[in-house]
Amino acid sequence: MCDIDKLSLLSEKMDLILQGKIKDNNINEIISNIKAIVENFKEGSTGIAQLNPIAGDIEYNSKKVIKYISYAQKIGLDTVIFPELALMGYPIEDTIDRHPVIVEENIKWLEEIAKLTTVTTAIVGFVEPRKYDNGTGKKYYNSLAILSHGEIQGIVRKSLLPNYSEFNDYRYIEPSPVVGIQPPETLKIFDEDKVCECEKTNIINNIRYGISICEDCWNNKHFFSATLYDKDPIDELSKENPDIFINCSASPSRAKKEQLKHNMLSFIAKHYSTPIVYVNQVGAIDNSSFDGSSRVFGKDGELIARAKSFEEQFLIVNPLKGIGKIYPLTKGLEQSLTEEKIFTLNYDNDLERTYKTIIQGIRDYFRKNGLERACLGLSGGLDSTVCAVLMADAIGKENVFGISMPSKITSLESRSDAELLAANIGINFAEMPIKEMVDTTNKVFTDLFKDIEKKWDCRYKKSFTQDNIQARSRAMYLWGISNEFSKCIPIATSDKSELYMGYATINGDMSGGFAPIADVPKTKLFAFARWMNINRKEKNAIPEAIILKRPGAELAIDEKTGKPLIAEDALMPYEFLDEVIWRIENKHEYYQDMINSEFLYEKGHIVSNEKKIQWLDKFYGRMASSLYKWSILPPSVIVESRSINKYDYKQPITSSHINYKGTDEETISTILKEAACI
């Protein structure tokens, strides 16, 4: 048996070298030592290359791939496996349709990579052009190439194409008509009429592998109560009794997804009594943050190995001999594997994953788009506070500028809280009042509105123009900074709860180049702030006064109190609001379901039926009128199990007349009879 601890230490050092984080003159000695250990379990030895690609940057991705192939060959592994679409990066969306040259490029790079392979077999994901002679179907396949001995040895194509949530594969990818491997001669000319009636599995160094791509392993009818597709590629591959299943994936992180993924992969391995190697992409591309956490389950369904979460890594395993290291998940997720699907305000098990998901999303968005700096408004409130901490941690505190922009109703406490926060986390800070800009804008608007009123008689008796002028004045400052200083964008600070209710200003707090917390509900943000105070290197950086403060935009005065309006007074208690969102997104409940259900908030507070109806009416009314705001939200990291991010959820903006309450048959009959009268 090999020395796993020694192998892990050497491998971790090689990871740092391969990623360019350190230099070591003893690299050949390290490789030699790793090779000597691998010799003890060579048959079935596998390298999991958990990479962070850049979408569309074929050269960058290819150089990473060949570096890991070269390393795998030097240490004598049987196989090295890469994530889905490793050469192209996932997702690539419509780019391949609008600019097909990049597909041709990824083929050229793939063929050159193949020439550099030797005895180690590499499994590499790429986009493959389809023959498309008859002009029907999609133009491309999502494919894997099996490379060794200087050649492409075979092609595996994705059979099941997800078309839900953030996945949009079927928009540009054709599902493979056959499961498993096809001959290399079919590259670029494959279609139904080219299907070779050959073995679906393939043999590498006397070991039989059943290879699939991402969604192809998510359709087991014995695990899921209902499935999306007619066929199960894993079941088809199992009929040839493979020694090992391989699944190359690009699966983003979401709340509760670890629970499902862990249990499903374990079930597959045990059900077929076959080890499974699952290789996942890491890193972030726009709205999707991939957690990596590649893993191996033995034939008994027990976890053998797991790669790090949210980090690139080359993990050496042997599925047949139970060899590999299990790196920990983000703290709390292990405890979530058996959780029931219920609404809770106890977010502890998901806070570190939330932190790493967002940090990676910010960091890769900036790095991959050539950005370096960010500015944001610091109001002394929870949303901007959490965003400031996340930005400092993701891109470096010296690259973040927090701007306090008080108005005439901004409290002294808010101003001092903002300044204290900036000092605590070490970001740059400035204060710039907006009074002059607001006064000037108001004067201009007053004259303008008088002219318009001569033609239109529909002026609101009470409007939010004054509130929005303040929010947009602040955004003007931030965009000015980003226009004046290089590689800088403003940060939008809206949270999920308030976006659902439209309690956010277009070209105001919604304005920016990135929105870090747009998929985080308010109740989770409170828990998140406390978590960061405990778990960040600088303890208690977020002033307690900010966490205890009742949220409010400080844009208007509450007529009842004479003080700045509190958000919950304008909306409803956040505990109730967030459960409404959760019930819609996770249980697909509708109005009457919720009227008849007991909310968690009701267990500790007396809520009359009239008040509950009032809150639900307000929720659905405001949500229906906020759809257009969701559509113009800047890129944001998807964090929760369901989202209003436009990459995850699509609803027509022109759908404000949807009856979310439902209608009984008698009322429908009456309405139709009346409508039938001519």
XYZ file of C-alpha atoms in Angstrom:
678
model
C 0.000 0.000 0.000
C 1.311 3.434 -0.903
C 2.076 6.229 1.512
C -1.022 8.391 0.981
C 0.122 11.148 3.318
C 3.492 11.471 1.588
C 1.826 11.383 -1.832
C -0.617 14.098 -0.769
C 2.129 16.389 0.518
C 4.191 16.002 -2.646
C 1.110 16.442 -4.853
C 0.082 19.628 -3.062
C 3.537 21.068 -3.637
C 3.371 20.130 -7.312
C -0.017 21.830 -7.527
C 1.539 25.089 -6.391
C 4.365 24.696 -8.905
C 2.033 23.840 -11.801
C -0.213 26.795 -10.952
C 2.798 29.115 -10.933
C 2.332 30.045 -7.276
C 5.823 28.897 -6.242
C 9.101 27.934 -7.926
C 11.104 24.933 -6.828
C 14.474 23.882 -8.191
C 13.836 20.337 -6.937
C 10.856 19.748 -9.242
C 12.473 16.723 -10.896
C 13.112 15.163 -7.500
C 9.480 15.749 -6.478
C 8.240 14.172 -9.713
C 10.603 11.236 -9.224
C 9.325 10.673 -5.683
C 5.689 10.797 -6.805
C 6.425 8.383 -9.649
C 8.009 5.920 -7.235
C 4.852 5.940 -5.098
C 2.541 5.613 -8.125
C 4.485 2.512 -9.248
C 2.968 0.699 -6.268
C -0.576 1.078 -7.664
C -0.015 1.838 -11.341
C -2.830 -0.313 -12.772
C -5.854 1.954 -12.556
C -3.864 4.992 -11.395
C -5.732 8.158 -12.322
C -5.108 11.883 -12.238
C -8.121 14.102 -11.650
C -7.273 17.452 -13.273
C -9.699 19.852 -11.597
C -9.141 22.961 -13.722
C -10.408 26.546 -13.791
C -10.805 27.471 -17.477
C -11.523 30.821 -19.111
C -14.534 30.615 -21.434
C -13.410 30.861 -25.050
C -9.689 31.279 -24.318
C -8.579 28.135 -26.129
C -4.858 28.875 -25.870
C -4.984 29.507 -22.108
C -7.055 26.387 -21.484
C -4.967 24.209 -23.808
C -1.717 25.221 -22.112
C -3.204 24.182 -18.781
C -4.376 20.869 -20.219
C -1.038 19.951 -21.800
C 0.841 20.923 -18.638
C -1.225 18.448 -16.619
C -0.957 15.762 -19.304
C 2.822 16.173 -19.313
C 2.896 15.898 -15.526
C 0.678 12.792 -15.568
C 2.962 11.180 -18.127
C 6.091 11.943 -16.117
C 4.704 10.324 -12.967
C 3.432 7.319 -14.916
C -0.340 7.474 -14.469
C -2.646 5.272 -16.519
C -5.122 8.081 -17.138
C -5.601 11.800 -16.612
C -9.154 13.145 -16.737
C -10.333 16.718 -17.366
C -13.714 18.400 -16.811
C -16.452 18.800 -19.399
C -15.514 21.223 -22.231
C -12.082 21.798 -20.694
C -10.673 23.311 -23.887
C -13.582 25.716 -24.439
C -14.666 26.475 -20.892
C -18.255 26.039 -19.702
C -20.644 27.717 -20.279
C -19.832 29.247 -23.638
C -23.470 30.012 -24.617
C -24.209 31.376 -28.114
C -20.606 32.389 -28.774
C -19.943 29.189 -30.708
C -22.901 29.858 -32.979
C -22.103 33.518 -33.617
C -18.333 32.938 -33.890
C -17.781 29.370 -35.149
C -14.082 30.105 -35.676
C -13.470 29.366 -31.984
C -14.872 25.857 -32.470
C -12.421 25.259 -35.291
C -9.698 26.632 -33.041
C -10.493 24.202 -30.239
C -10.287 21.305 -32.720
C -6.860 22.454 -33.946
C -5.544 22.736 -30.399
C -7.029 19.348 -29.506
C -5.297 17.645 -32.436
C -1.964 19.203 -31.482
C -2.412 18.164 -27.835
C -3.066 14.602 -29.027
C 0.310 14.518 -30.774
C 2.057 15.209 -27.446
C 0.405 12.349 -25.556
C 2.337 9.155 -24.913
C 1.405 6.117 -22.828
C -0.821 8.001 -20.389
C -4.364 8.280 -21.712
C -5.920 11.750 -21.458
C -9.671 12.382 -21.516
C -10.289 15.962 -22.641
C -13.569 17.850 -23.126
C -14.121 20.002 -26.238
C -16.806 21.373 -28.579
C -17.140 19.278 -31.732
C -18.662 20.481 -35.021
C -21.457 18.241 -36.287
C -21.681 17.051 -39.875
C -25.013 18.863 -40.283
C -25.440 17.785 -43.943
C -29.238 17.700 -43.887
C -29.562 21.036 -42.082
C -31.591 19.704 -39.167
C -30.685 19.729 -35.505
C -27.941 21.660 -33.779
C -24.492 22.372 -35.144
C -22.295 20.999 -32.356
C -21.673 18.169 -29.913
C -20.399 18.408 -26.360
C -17.630 15.822 -26.634
C -14.706 14.125 -24.945
C -11.593 12.989 -26.795
C -9.619 9.979 -25.579
C -5.970 10.744 -26.384
C -2.879 8.524 -26.199
C 0.174 7.452 -28.232
C 0.075 10.676 -30.226
C -3.454 10.214 -31.527
C -7.138 10.643 -30.836
C -8.250 7.116 -29.944
C -11.992 7.726 -29.656
C -14.798 10.230 -29.059
C -17.534 10.249 -26.412
C -20.461 12.622 -26.919
C -22.975 13.955 -24.399
C -26.381 12.292 -24.669
C -28.530 14.196 -22.164
C -28.633 17.969 -22.503
C -29.915 20.014 -19.559
C -32.195 22.880 -20.466
C -33.198 24.200 -17.053
C -31.911 26.619 -14.403
C -28.638 28.130 -15.656
C -28.112 25.292 -18.152
C -28.907 26.006 -21.794
C -27.074 23.214 -23.584
C -29.788 22.305 -26.060
C -29.745 25.824 -27.509
C -26.590 25.012 -29.470
C -25.650 21.372 -28.745
C -27.112 18.246 -30.378
C -27.688 15.234 -28.107
C -25.600 12.243 -29.096
C -27.693 9.490 -30.710
C -25.528 6.872 -29.024
C -24.002 6.380 -25.589
C -20.311 5.652 -25.141
C -17.240 5.705 -27.338
C -17.171 6.073 -31.112
C -14.154 5.731 -33.453
C -11.773 8.687 -33.955
C -12.628 8.777 -37.672
C -16.041 10.193 -36.753
C -14.530 13.450 -35.498
C -16.350 16.401 -37.137
C -18.441 14.118 -39.389
C -20.490 12.220 -36.815
C -24.263 11.833 -37.068
C -26.866 9.091 -36.741
C -25.814 7.576 -40.041
C -22.220 7.325 -38.800
C -22.953 5.386 -35.595
C -20.545 2.491 -35.217
C -22.048 -0.638 -33.641
C -19.045 -1.126 -31.405
C -18.504 -1.491 -27.682
C -19.741 1.501 -25.706
C -16.959 1.198 -23.150
C -13.253 1.424 -23.854
C -10.207 -0.349 -22.482
C -7.196 1.546 -21.156
C -4.277 -0.588 -19.969
C -6.507 -3.651 -19.546
C -9.147 -1.745 -17.539
C -12.611 -1.170 -18.974
C -14.030 2.342 -18.562
C -17.595 3.578 -19.048
C -17.265 7.296 -19.843
C -20.046 9.881 -19.644
C -20.460 13.661 -19.543
C -22.134 15.542 -16.657
C -25.939 15.246 -17.115
C -25.523 11.713 -18.472
C -25.201 10.431 -14.909
C -28.160 12.423 -13.520
C -31.020 10.231 -14.771
C -31.063 7.101 -12.633
C -34.705 6.000 -12.300
C -33.900 4.030 -9.146
C -32.526 7.125 -7.400
C -34.882 9.843 -8.671
C -38.645 9.575 -8.197
C -39.052 11.129 -11.655
C -36.559 11.488 -14.494
C -36.284 13.997 -17.350
C -35.108 11.686 -20.112
C -36.062 8.323 -21.601
C -32.608 6.806 -21.504
C -30.015 6.389 -18.794
C -26.483 6.440 -20.276
C -24.934 4.985 -17.117
C -27.336 2.054 -17.240
C -26.457 1.446 -20.887
C -22.738 1.546 -20.113
C -23.231 -0.830 -17.172
C -24.365 -3.607 -19.508
C -20.743 -4.027 -20.648
C -19.563 -4.425 -17.043
C -17.010 -1.616 -16.900
C -14.403 -1.709 -14.153
C -14.744 2.047 -13.595
C -17.272 4.746 -14.482
C -15.897 8.188 -15.415
C -18.026 11.326 -15.477
C -16.561 14.601 -16.748
C -18.608 17.486 -15.440
C -19.083 21.244 -15.120
C -21.541 21.500 -12.243
C -21.993 24.857 -10.440
C -22.323 25.206 -6.682
C -25.761 25.794 -5.163
C -27.415 25.466 -1.788
C -28.386 21.823 -1.086
C -26.710 20.581 -4.279
C -23.860 18.866 -2.428
C -26.395 16.744 -0.598
C -27.979 15.565 -3.855
C -24.713 15.053 -5.744
C -23.028 13.097 -2.948
C -25.977 10.758 -2.454
C -26.574 10.239 -6.177
C -22.970 9.357 -7.065
C -22.709 7.078 -4.060
C -25.934 5.358 -5.114
C -24.718 4.807 -8.697
C -21.444 3.253 -7.546
C -23.203 0.928 -5.125
C -26.132 0.099 -7.434
C -23.812 -1.078 -10.214
C -21.056 -2.265 -7.882
C -18.685 -0.117 -9.939
C -16.392 2.693 -8.769
C -17.174 6.105 -10.223
C -14.694 8.925 -10.860
C -16.413 12.312 -11.010
C -14.266 15.190 -12.341
C -15.738 18.665 -11.911
C -14.738 22.108 -13.151
C -13.695 24.732 -10.629
C -13.728 28.537 -10.883
C -16.399 30.998 -11.960
C -17.730 32.201 -15.280
C -20.119 35.156 -14.970
C -23.055 33.989 -12.854
C -21.931 30.400 -12.254
C -19.417 29.492 -9.562
C -18.142 25.910 -9.821
C -17.017 24.220 -6.621
C -14.774 21.485 -8.013
C -14.958 18.916 -5.202
C -14.191 16.156 -7.724
C -14.476 12.743 -6.102
C -14.280 8.981 -6.297
C -16.722 6.471 -4.837
C -15.813 2.804 -4.468
C -18.015 -0.038 -5.679
C -19.614 -0.192 -2.233
C -20.718 3.446 -2.545
C -18.203 4.634 0.036
C -16.223 7.806 -0.614
C -12.588 7.039 -1.530
C -11.295 10.468 -2.506
C -12.441 14.045 -2.843
C -10.589 17.060 -4.237
C -10.536 20.462 -2.603
C -13.495 22.799 -2.941
C -13.093 26.060 -4.895
C -9.420 25.386 -5.736
C -7.592 24.026 -8.746
C -6.027 20.684 -7.942
C -4.455 17.590 -9.464
C -5.640 14.666 -7.342
C -4.009 11.253 -7.741
C -6.328 8.293 -7.074
C -6.855 4.625 -7.830
C -10.553 3.695 -7.833
C -9.879 -0.047 -8.006
C -7.562 -0.123 -5.011
C -9.376 2.429 -2.880
C -6.471 4.878 -2.972
C -7.004 8.615 -2.612
C -7.268 11.402 -0.097
C -10.573 12.849 1.077
C -10.218 16.615 1.381
C -12.880 18.265 3.536
C -15.891 20.018 2.089
C -16.496 23.606 3.077
C -17.418 23.600 6.769
C -20.983 22.637 7.473
C -21.757 20.769 4.246
C -20.937 17.380 5.757
C -23.706 17.999 8.289
C -26.129 18.948 5.511
C -26.043 15.599 3.691
C -29.102 14.286 5.540
C -31.019 17.549 6.020
C -34.710 17.671 5.181
C -35.998 20.207 2.686
C -37.574 22.693 5.071
C -37.282 26.433 5.534
C -34.981 27.407 8.369
C -33.226 30.504 9.649
C -30.300 28.340 10.767
C -27.929 28.940 7.877
C -24.777 27.748 9.664
C -24.217 24.687 7.454
C -24.136 26.775 4.290
C -22.298 29.956 5.249
C -18.738 28.941 4.377
C -19.919 27.570 1.016
C -21.782 30.837 0.411
C -18.635 32.804 1.223
C -16.393 30.744 -1.059
C -18.954 30.700 -3.866
C -19.193 34.497 -3.913
C -15.475 35.142 -3.349
C -14.598 32.884 -6.273
C -17.325 34.515 -8.384
C -15.928 38.006 -7.725
C -12.282 37.023 -8.069
C -12.686 35.205 -11.380
C -14.995 37.850 -12.822
C -12.339 40.468 -12.166
C -9.318 38.362 -13.139
C -10.800 36.895 -16.309
C -12.137 40.260 -17.496
C -8.974 42.239 -16.805
C -10.470 44.200 -13.904
C -8.527 45.113 -10.767
C -10.407 47.700 -8.713
C -13.913 48.333 -7.395
C -15.795 51.211 -5.812
C -19.042 51.016 -3.886
C -21.307 53.176 -1.805
C -20.944 52.617 1.930
C -24.220 53.516 3.611
C -23.527 52.029 7.013
C -26.188 49.397 6.231
C -25.933 45.632 6.046
C -25.955 45.153 2.253
C -23.137 47.558 1.405
C -21.191 46.346 4.449
C -21.268 42.696 3.393
C -20.383 43.667 -0.195
C -17.408 45.734 1.004
C -16.022 42.855 3.076
C -16.456 40.401 0.208
C -14.770 42.725 -2.274
C -11.830 43.330 0.062
C -11.341 39.601 0.569
C -11.732 38.776 -3.126
C -9.566 41.389 -4.872
C -7.526 42.917 -2.026
C -8.461 45.731 0.337
C -6.107 48.176 -1.404
C -8.175 47.758 -4.589
C -11.498 48.716 -3.006
C -12.780 52.255 -2.436
C -15.789 52.753 -0.185
C -17.597 56.050 -0.663
C -19.954 57.438 1.962
C -22.479 59.669 0.192
C -24.737 61.164 2.851
C -27.910 63.064 2.081
C -29.725 65.497 4.351
C -31.550 62.583 6.051
C -28.541 60.301 6.493
C -27.985 59.729 10.196
C -24.694 60.465 11.924
C -24.639 56.829 13.055
C -24.754 55.608 9.446
C -21.883 57.886 8.470
C -19.710 56.838 11.409
C -20.577 53.137 10.934
C -19.469 53.325 7.298
C -16.171 54.989 8.191
C -15.503 52.514 11.003
C -16.183 49.551 8.741
C -13.769 50.878 6.101
C -11.066 51.292 8.763
C -11.709 47.825 10.196
C -11.342 46.016 6.866
C -8.629 48.350 5.576
C -10.244 49.566 2.379
C -9.874 53.090 1.010
C -12.531 55.529 2.155
C -13.897 58.934 1.185
C -17.009 60.924 1.995
C -18.834 62.965 -0.616
C -22.261 64.443 0.263
C -24.881 64.362 -2.489
C -26.791 67.478 -1.371
C -25.573 69.739 -4.187
C -26.301 67.198 -6.886
C -29.746 66.432 -5.441
C -30.654 70.120 -5.090
C -29.545 70.897 -8.635
C -31.415 67.909 -10.050
C -34.549 68.822 -8.111
C -34.476 72.357 -9.473
C -34.125 71.134 -13.049
C -36.838 68.526 -12.552
C -39.246 71.085 -11.091
C -39.053 73.188 -14.244
C -39.208 70.155 -16.511
C -42.212 68.625 -14.760
C -44.146 71.891 -15.055
C -43.735 71.805 -18.831
C -44.779 68.159 -19.069
C -47.779 68.745 -16.806
C -49.176 71.148 -19.391
C -49.752 68.170 -21.710
C -50.239 65.273 -19.279
C -52.686 65.217 -16.396
C -51.407 61.950 -14.887
C -48.878 63.233 -12.383
C -48.642 61.167 -9.175
C -49.940 62.858 -6.044
C -47.151 61.064 -4.185
C -44.045 59.920 -6.045
C -40.661 58.344 -5.330
C -38.784 60.746 -7.580
C -36.968 62.352 -4.655
C -35.877 58.937 -3.321
C -34.580 57.874 -6.722
C -32.711 61.142 -7.301
C -30.682 60.392 -4.176
C -29.920 56.807 -5.171
C -29.017 57.772 -8.729
C -26.853 60.662 -7.597
C -24.783 58.180 -5.628
C -24.526 55.898 -8.639
C -23.339 58.884 -10.697
C -20.406 59.359 -8.326
C -19.478 55.684 -8.505
C -19.661 55.499 -12.296
C -17.588 58.680 -12.442
C -14.868 56.992 -10.406
C -14.915 53.916 -12.628
C -14.705 56.095 -15.747
C -11.792 58.070 -14.347
C -9.650 55.264 -12.896
C -8.517 52.254 -14.898
C -9.807 48.703 -14.550
C -12.447 49.761 -12.030
C -16.183 49.027 -11.839
C -18.879 50.033 -9.352
C -20.515 47.329 -7.242
C -24.288 46.908 -7.042
C -25.290 46.148 -3.472
C -28.913 44.919 -3.728
C -29.876 41.678 -1.961
C -32.294 38.975 -3.091
C -35.161 39.788 -0.705
C -35.360 43.414 -1.753
C -34.916 42.616 -5.444
C -37.936 40.293 -5.246
C -39.963 43.210 -3.921
C -38.521 45.802 -6.274
C -37.155 47.613 -3.221
C -34.097 48.680 -5.200
C -33.431 51.542 -7.580
C -32.549 51.098 -11.244
C -29.439 53.178 -11.919
C -29.145 53.504 -8.147
C -28.198 50.722 -5.728
C -28.878 48.228 -8.553
C -26.316 49.974 -10.742
C -22.874 48.489 -11.172
C -20.682 46.061 -13.060
C -21.222 43.183 -10.652
C -23.747 42.294 -7.931
C -22.158 40.026 -5.290
C -25.172 39.412 -3.027
C -28.092 39.556 -5.460
C -28.916 35.901 -4.756
C -28.567 36.061 -0.964
C -31.762 36.641 1.070
C -31.692 39.234 3.823
C -32.082 36.829 6.749
C -29.092 34.876 5.473
C -27.089 38.107 5.176
C -27.511 38.774 8.892
C -26.186 35.281 9.692
C -23.478 35.720 7.056
C -22.233 38.971 8.624
C -21.908 37.277 12.018
C -20.164 34.308 10.404
C -17.604 36.592 8.752
C -16.954 38.366 12.058
C -16.028 35.008 13.597
C -14.265 33.310 10.679
C -12.325 36.014 8.864
C -8.707 36.671 9.826
C -9.679 40.107 11.188
C -12.270 39.225 13.818
C -15.341 41.403 14.382
C -14.537 43.737 11.491
C -18.229 44.431 10.944
C -19.440 46.776 13.690
C -22.142 45.203 15.841
C -24.215 48.358 15.381
C -24.559 47.595 11.654
C -25.788 44.051 12.297
C -28.272 45.205 14.940
C -29.556 48.120 12.846
C -32.949 47.612 11.215
C -32.382 47.908 7.446
C -33.559 51.016 5.630
C -32.390 52.912 2.561
C -32.503 56.325 4.285
C -34.114 57.815 1.191
C -37.400 58.932 2.725
C -38.907 59.975 6.045
C -41.631 57.809 7.583
C -44.612 60.118 8.142
C -45.647 58.113 11.211
C -42.303 58.331 13.038
C -40.606 61.357 11.522
C -37.506 59.184 11.071
C -35.982 57.488 7.990
C -38.284 54.766 6.704
C -37.494 51.226 7.886
C -37.557 48.647 5.092
C -39.649 46.098 6.988
C -42.283 48.764 7.670
C -42.526 49.384 3.942
C -42.449 45.683 3.096
C -43.007 43.043 5.805
C -40.803 41.181 8.316
C -37.830 39.680 6.482
C -38.336 36.306 8.176
C -41.779 36.096 6.595
C -40.673 37.545 3.248
C -37.764 35.135 2.869
C -39.977 32.149 3.600
C -42.423 33.264 0.894
C -39.497 33.341 -1.549
C -38.257 29.944 -0.352
C -41.694 28.337 -0.676
C -42.107 29.659 -4.235
C -38.623 28.671 -5.379
C -38.239 25.316 -3.645
C -41.774 23.969 -3.223
C -43.563 25.851 -6.026
C -46.333 26.807 -3.634
C -48.915 29.375 -4.628
C -50.960 31.941 -2.762
C -53.606 29.618 -1.281
C -50.958 27.072 -0.216
C -49.302 29.777 1.837
C -52.525 31.113 3.338
C -53.212 27.616 4.652
C -49.643 26.896 5.828
C -47.992 27.876 9.087
C -44.895 29.970 8.517
C -41.870 29.733 10.772
C -42.439 33.399 11.631
C -45.922 32.524 12.931
C -44.492 30.124 15.491
C -43.005 33.050 17.380
C -45.327 35.919 16.442
C -49.077 36.405 16.394
C -50.104 37.104 12.800
C -53.776 37.615 12.018
C -55.216 36.128 8.866
C -55.891 39.654 7.614
C -52.248 40.641 8.144
C -51.032 37.490 6.381
C -53.297 38.231 3.406
C -52.058 41.819 3.380
C -48.407 40.705 3.308
C -48.987 38.099 0.597
C -50.971 40.566 -1.525
C -48.141 43.048 -1.177
C -45.533 40.417 -2.058
C -47.233 39.245 -5.239
C -48.163 42.770 -6.282
C -44.654 44.115 -5.874
C -43.035 41.029 -7.373
C -45.190 41.259 -10.502
C -44.196 44.886 -11.032
C -40.483 44.204 -10.424
C -39.800 41.729 -13.223
C -38.208 44.343 -15.469
C -35.737 45.191 -12.714
C -34.554 41.583 -12.531
C -33.843 41.631 -16.260
C -31.320 44.470 -16.001
C -29.517 43.280 -12.898
C -25.719 43.193 -13.418
C -23.942 39.815 -13.465
C -24.299 38.175 -10.061
C -23.228 34.909 -8.455
C -25.931 32.246 -8.201
C -25.788 31.025 -4.601
C -29.133 29.554 -3.564
C -30.859 26.413 -4.826
C -33.144 28.623 -6.944
C -32.607 32.182 -8.117
C -34.095 35.185 -9.946
C -30.822 35.592 -11.823
C -31.797 35.785 -15.495
C -29.453 32.897 -16.284
C -31.423 30.724 -13.876
C -35.000 31.970 -14.124
C -36.797 33.387 -17.156
C -40.233 34.990 -16.983
C -41.781 37.430 -19.440
C -41.663 40.946 -18.108
C -45.036 41.460 -19.729
C -46.775 39.032 -17.383
C -47.943 41.327 -14.605
C -51.557 40.142 -14.979
C -50.833 36.589 -13.829
C -53.398 35.540 -11.221
C -51.158 34.111 -8.509
C -54.166 33.456 -6.244
C -55.974 31.067 -8.564
C -59.719 31.074 -9.378
C -62.436 28.580 -8.442
C -64.488 26.859 -11.162
C -67.729 28.674 -10.315
C -66.101 32.076 -10.717
C -64.440 30.991 -13.979
C -67.815 29.825 -15.291
C -69.454 33.157 -14.420
C -66.652 35.177 -16.034
C -66.779 33.141 -19.236
C -70.559 33.371 -19.517
C -70.359 37.133 -19.164
C -67.560 37.285 -21.718
C -69.591 35.168 -24.149
C -72.355 37.753 -24.278
C -72.058 39.744 -27.504
